[in-house]
Short mmCIF file of C-alpha atoms in Angstrom, two decimals:
data_model
loop_
_atom_site.label_atom_id
_atom_site.label_comp_id
_atom_site.label_asym_id
_atom_site.label_seq_id
_atom_site.Cartn_x
_atom_site.Cartn_y
_atom_site.Cartn_z
CA MET F 1015 80.55 22.57 203.25
CA ASN F 1016 77.49 20.39 203.39
CA SER F 1017 78.47 17.59 205.71
CA THR F 1018 80.96 15.95 207.97
CA PHE F 1019 81.91 13.78 204.99
CA ASP F 1020 82.97 16.88 203.06
CA THR F 1021 85.07 18.05 206.00
CA VAL F 1022 86.81 14.68 206.31
CA ARG F 1023 87.41 14.61 202.55
CA ALA F 1024 88.87 18.13 202.63
CA GLU F 1025 91.23 17.17 205.45
CA ALA F 1026 92.31 14.10 203.50
CA LEU F 1027 92.93 16.15 200.36
CA PHE F 1028 94.86 18.69 202.44
CA ALA F 1029 97.03 15.86 203.83
CA SER F 1030 97.57 14.29 200.40
CA ALA F 1031 100.49 14.86 198.06
CA LEU F 1032 98.31 16.59 195.43
CA GLN F 1033 99.14 20.22 194.80
CA ALA F 1034 96.97 23.01 193.43
CA SER F 1035 99.62 23.67 190.78
CA GLN F 1036 98.95 20.20 189.36
CA GLU F 1037 95.38 21.24 188.56
CA PRO F 1038 94.06 17.75 189.43
CA SER F 1039 90.91 16.41 187.85
CA PRO F 1040 87.89 15.39 189.96
CA VAL F 1041 88.88 11.74 189.50
CA GLN F 1042 92.41 12.45 190.74
CA ILE F 1043 91.00 14.33 193.73
CA ARG F 1044 88.66 11.50 194.71
CA SER F 1045 91.47 8.98 194.28
CA ALA F 1046 93.83 11.03 196.45
CA VAL F 1047 91.17 11.37 199.15
CA THR F 1048 90.58 7.62 199.21
CA ALA F 1049 94.29 6.76 199.27
CA THR F 1050 95.08 9.32 201.97
CA LEU F 1051 92.24 8.16 204.21
CA ARG F 1052 93.41 4.58 203.82
CA ARG F 1053 96.98 5.58 204.63
CA PHE F 1054 96.43 7.90 207.61
CA GLY F 1055 92.82 7.38 208.70
CA ILE F 1056 90.46 10.17 209.69
CA LYS F 1057 92.33 11.09 212.86
CA GLY F 1058 95.69 10.98 211.10
CA CYS F 1059 94.51 13.40 208.42
CA ALA F 1060 93.10 15.74 211.06
CA ALA F 1061 96.39 15.62 212.95
CA ARG F 1062 98.33 16.54 209.82
CA VAL F 1063 96.01 19.46 209.16
CA ALA F 1064 96.40 20.67 212.75
CA GLY F 1065 100.17 20.38 212.53
CA GLU F 1066 100.33 22.43 209.36
CA PHE F 1067 98.08 25.13 210.82
CA GLY F 1068 100.32 25.23 213.89
CA GLU F 1069 103.56 25.54 211.92
CA TYR F 1070 102.50 27.36 208.75
CA PRO F 1071 99.13 29.06 209.32
CA GLU F 1072 99.35 31.36 206.29
CA THR F 1073 99.99 28.62 203.76
CA ALA F 1074 97.75 26.11 205.55
CA ALA F 1075 94.76 28.45 205.27
CA ALA F 1076 95.29 28.83 201.54
CA ARG F 1077 95.68 25.05 201.09
CA MET F 1078 92.52 24.33 203.10
CA ASN F 1079 90.58 26.85 201.03
CA TRP F 1080 91.79 25.07 197.89
CA ALA F 1081 90.93 21.65 199.38
CA LEU F 1082 87.41 22.74 200.33
CA ASN F 1083 86.76 24.12 196.86
CA MET F 1084 88.13 21.03 195.15
CA ILE F 1085 86.08 18.67 197.31
CA SER F 1086 82.95 20.61 196.54
CA THR F 1087 83.62 20.41 192.82
CA ALA F 1088 84.80 16.78 192.70
CA TYR F 1089 81.97 15.32 194.75
CA GLN F 1090 79.18 17.51 193.34
CA GLU F 1091 80.11 16.25 189.88
CA LEU F 1092 79.97 12.67 191.12
CA ALA F 1093 76.61 13.20 192.85
CA ALA F 1094 75.16 14.85 189.74
CA ARG F 1095 76.17 11.88 187.59
CA GLU F 1096 74.74 9.39 190.08
CA PHE F 1097 71.50 11.34 190.29
CA ALA F 1098 71.23 11.37 186.49
CA TYR F 1099 71.62 7.58 186.39
CA ALA F 1100 69.06 7.05 189.16
CA GLY F 1101 66.26 8.71 187.13
#
C-alpha cells in the first residue's frame, strides 16, 4: 500500500457489499468505495473491519487481501489515465 488513502479505500471496499466472486471492474470498485465511505464514514468502515477480524479472522484476512489488491489495481489504472491526460 502506498498511502493512507489506499488503506482507507481498502477498508471501505472491505465494508462494502461487493464480493470477490462478482469480479467487479475498477469502476465498480471505485463506486463502491465512494458509496461506502459516504454511508459509514472512515471510522465506520474501520469499525466494520475490526468487527469482522474479531469475529471471523480467517475470512476477514482473505477479504482484506482481496480488497488491498483490488484497490491497488483500480486506483493505479485511474492514476495512469490521469497521468496520460496531463502530458
